[in-house]
């Protein structure tokens, strides 16, 4: 079965998606990424299964992801993927992911190159599976979140969820 057949088989699948914003300063009112993602998820015909804002603390990131995978086939984590001392998302998820999807980070950085040039190398965007769900982690800039959703995640959302059930 090729990719087109997989996508056809996945068509019509309702996907439940969780959103985690990692930030030491955002609130539900100022979390533009969370607002955007929840609206985009619903516009794509998927269901928002949960939403959390957590500080950039490994325990908080881990607990949020663990809670959301219980009800969500896909969990989108934004923020904390850079290289500053407070950027802990990548390192936390790297210790959790069971199967990694290296292509996500590779494609994200390739597409980011078109927008920000060599600064794309500072991104530690990643994706993989955890407890039967796909976890996708992106930088916290609104442009990065929009890029990841529109160019990578949304086009394959149903396909990703369908593959988990095979």
Tab-separated table of C-alpha atoms in Angstrom:
chain	number	residue	atom	x	y	z
A	1	UNK	CA	0.000	0.000	0.000
A	2	UNK	CA	1.538	3.324	-1.056
A	3	UNK	CA	1.237	6.775	0.473
A	4	UNK	CA	-1.781	7.735	-1.654
A	5	UNK	CA	-3.610	4.575	-0.580
A	6	UNK	CA	-2.730	5.268	3.058
A	7	UNK	CA	-4.071	8.807	2.810
A	8	UNK	CA	-7.247	7.537	1.173
A	9	UNK	CA	-7.713	4.976	3.951
A	10	UNK	CA	-7.200	7.718	6.558
A	11	UNK	CA	-9.629	10.162	4.939
A	12	UNK	CA	-12.588	10.883	7.156
A	13	UNK	CA	-10.790	9.823	10.326
A	14	UNK	CA	-11.579	12.210	13.166
A	15	UNK	CA	-8.362	13.014	14.998
A	16	UNK	CA	-8.226	14.263	18.574
A	17	UNK	CA	-5.350	16.706	19.067
A	18	UNK	CA	-3.888	18.133	22.259
A	19	UNK	CA	-1.976	21.412	22.477
A	20	UNK	CA	0.791	22.272	24.935
A	21	UNK	CA	2.366	25.712	25.003
A	22	UNK	CA	5.677	25.816	26.854
A	23	UNK	CA	6.289	29.321	28.152
A	24	UNK	CA	7.301	31.064	31.331
A	25	UNK	CA	5.238	34.135	30.436
A	26	UNK	CA	2.181	33.290	28.310
A	27	UNK	CA	-1.354	33.128	29.623
A	28	UNK	CA	-4.477	31.802	27.887
A	29	UNK	CA	-5.183	35.365	26.760
A	30	UNK	CA	-1.684	36.024	25.380
A	31	UNK	CA	-0.956	32.556	23.995
A	32	UNK	CA	-1.301	33.369	20.301
A	33	UNK	CA	0.059	29.935	19.350
A	34	UNK	CA	-2.497	28.110	21.460
A	35	UNK	CA	-5.299	30.276	20.092
A	36	UNK	CA	-4.120	29.732	16.504
A	37	UNK	CA	-3.596	25.972	16.862
A	38	UNK	CA	-6.954	25.296	18.495
A	39	UNK	CA	-8.749	27.212	15.737
A	40	UNK	CA	-6.677	25.512	13.017
A	41	UNK	CA	-7.320	22.057	14.473
A	42	UNK	CA	-11.063	22.641	14.451
A	43	UNK	CA	-10.949	24.161	10.953
A	44	UNK	CA	-9.224	20.972	9.770
A	45	UNK	CA	-12.130	18.887	11.062
A	46	UNK	CA	-10.201	17.534	14.026
A	47	UNK	CA	-11.118	17.785	17.699
A	48	UNK	CA	-9.193	19.698	20.364
A	49	UNK	CA	-8.780	17.107	23.103
A	50	UNK	CA	-6.973	19.296	25.593
A	51	UNK	CA	-4.949	22.446	26.023
A	52	UNK	CA	-2.295	23.354	28.550
A	53	UNK	CA	0.224	26.088	29.181
A	54	UNK	CA	3.227	24.951	31.207
A	55	UNK	CA	6.447	26.577	32.311
A	56	UNK	CA	9.661	25.477	30.647
A	57	UNK	CA	10.325	22.906	33.348
A	58	UNK	CA	10.997	19.283	32.361
A	59	UNK	CA	8.546	17.863	34.912
A	60	UNK	CA	5.747	20.163	33.732
A	61	UNK	CA	6.351	19.389	30.047
A	62	UNK	CA	6.432	15.655	30.749
A	63	UNK	CA	3.278	15.700	32.880
A	64	UNK	CA	1.352	17.707	30.273
A	65	UNK	CA	2.294	15.338	27.456
A	66	UNK	CA	1.581	12.256	29.582
A	67	UNK	CA	-1.867	13.614	30.476
A	68	UNK	CA	-2.816	14.532	26.903
A	69	UNK	CA	-1.716	11.292	25.217
A	70	UNK	CA	-4.331	9.490	27.300
A	71	UNK	CA	-7.068	11.108	25.175
A	72	UNK	CA	-5.303	12.501	22.082
A	73	UNK	CA	-3.830	10.707	19.064
A	74	UNK	CA	-1.643	13.728	18.323
A	75	UNK	CA	-0.115	16.193	20.787
A	76	UNK	CA	1.373	19.458	19.521
A	77	UNK	CA	3.965	21.049	21.797
A	78	UNK	CA	5.210	24.545	20.998
A	79	UNK	CA	8.051	26.379	22.691
A	80	UNK	CA	11.250	25.460	24.486
A	81	UNK	CA	13.111	23.979	21.509
A	82	UNK	CA	15.976	26.459	21.305
A	83	UNK	CA	19.394	26.321	22.926
A	84	UNK	CA	19.037	28.682	25.884
A	85	UNK	CA	19.309	27.405	29.442
A	86	UNK	CA	15.512	27.579	29.801
A	87	UNK	CA	14.813	25.566	26.623
A	88	UNK	CA	14.047	22.082	27.959
A	89	UNK	CA	11.327	20.737	25.678
A	90	UNK	CA	13.546	18.864	23.234
A	91	UNK	CA	15.602	17.222	25.958
A	92	UNK	CA	12.492	16.220	27.892
A	93	UNK	CA	10.769	14.735	24.854
A	94	UNK	CA	13.939	13.016	23.641
A	95	UNK	CA	13.824	10.929	26.798
A	96	UNK	CA	10.154	10.079	26.267
A	97	UNK	CA	9.731	9.344	22.565
A	98	UNK	CA	9.592	5.650	21.708
A	99	UNK	CA	10.009	5.992	17.940
A	100	UNK	CA	11.332	9.212	16.478
A	101	UNK	CA	10.253	10.781	13.203
A	102	UNK	CA	13.521	12.452	12.153
A	103	UNK	CA	11.967	13.601	8.896
A	104	UNK	CA	9.760	16.079	10.730
A	105	UNK	CA	12.680	18.030	12.182
A	106	UNK	CA	14.609	17.782	8.937
A	107	UNK	CA	11.719	19.093	6.854
A	108	UNK	CA	10.872	21.774	9.408
A	109	UNK	CA	14.428	23.123	9.345
A	110	UNK	CA	14.509	22.967	5.548
A	111	UNK	CA	11.301	25.005	5.327
A	112	UNK	CA	12.503	27.353	8.084
A	113	UNK	CA	15.641	28.002	6.056
A	114	UNK	CA	13.415	29.694	3.471
A	115	UNK	CA	12.139	32.112	6.152
A	116	UNK	CA	15.073	32.689	8.501
A	117	UNK	CA	18.150	31.420	6.695
A	118	UNK	CA	20.941	29.825	8.694
A	119	UNK	CA	19.146	30.559	11.982
A	120	UNK	CA	17.050	27.472	11.164
A	121	UNK	CA	19.872	25.381	12.615
A	122	UNK	CA	19.004	26.688	16.102
A	123	UNK	CA	15.684	24.821	16.051
A	124	UNK	CA	15.420	21.478	17.765
A	125	UNK	CA	11.964	20.697	16.390
A	126	UNK	CA	11.216	17.009	16.760
A	127	UNK	CA	8.455	14.423	16.547
A	128	UNK	CA	7.863	10.824	17.471
A	129	UNK	CA	5.532	8.374	19.127
A	130	UNK	CA	4.733	8.091	22.806
A	131	UNK	CA	2.188	5.710	24.331
A	132	UNK	CA	0.276	5.260	21.090
A	133	UNK	CA	0.188	8.923	20.119
A	134	UNK	CA	2.276	11.166	17.894
A	135	UNK	CA	3.988	14.038	19.702
A	136	UNK	CA	5.190	16.964	17.582
A	137	UNK	CA	7.372	19.705	19.043
A	138	UNK	CA	8.002	23.051	17.368
A	139	UNK	CA	9.631	26.332	18.309
A	140	UNK	CA	7.381	28.839	20.015
A	141	UNK	CA	7.521	31.632	17.459
A	142	UNK	CA	4.148	32.179	15.762
A	143	UNK	CA	5.764	31.909	12.317
A	144	UNK	CA	7.286	28.543	13.249
A	145	UNK	CA	4.004	27.205	14.618
A	146	UNK	CA	2.112	28.329	11.521
A	147	UNK	CA	4.761	26.874	9.212
A	148	UNK	CA	4.742	23.518	10.977
A	149	UNK	CA	0.955	23.284	11.056
A	150	UNK	CA	0.250	24.427	7.511
A	151	UNK	CA	3.118	22.763	5.659
A	152	UNK	CA	3.780	19.584	7.654
A	153	UNK	CA	1.231	18.629	10.293
A	154	UNK	CA	-2.180	19.482	8.798
A	155	UNK	CA	-1.509	17.795	5.430
A	156	UNK	CA	-0.590	14.527	7.197
A	157	UNK	CA	-2.730	14.724	10.351
A	158	UNK	CA	-5.174	11.954	9.448
A	159	UNK	CA	-2.419	9.852	7.911
A	160	UNK	CA	-0.309	10.127	11.089
A	161	UNK	CA	-3.235	9.080	13.269
A	162	UNK	CA	-4.193	6.251	10.923
A	163	UNK	CA	-0.665	4.829	10.918
A	164	UNK	CA	-0.790	4.547	14.714
A	165	UNK	CA	-3.675	2.110	14.456
A	166	UNK	CA	-2.022	-0.267	12.016
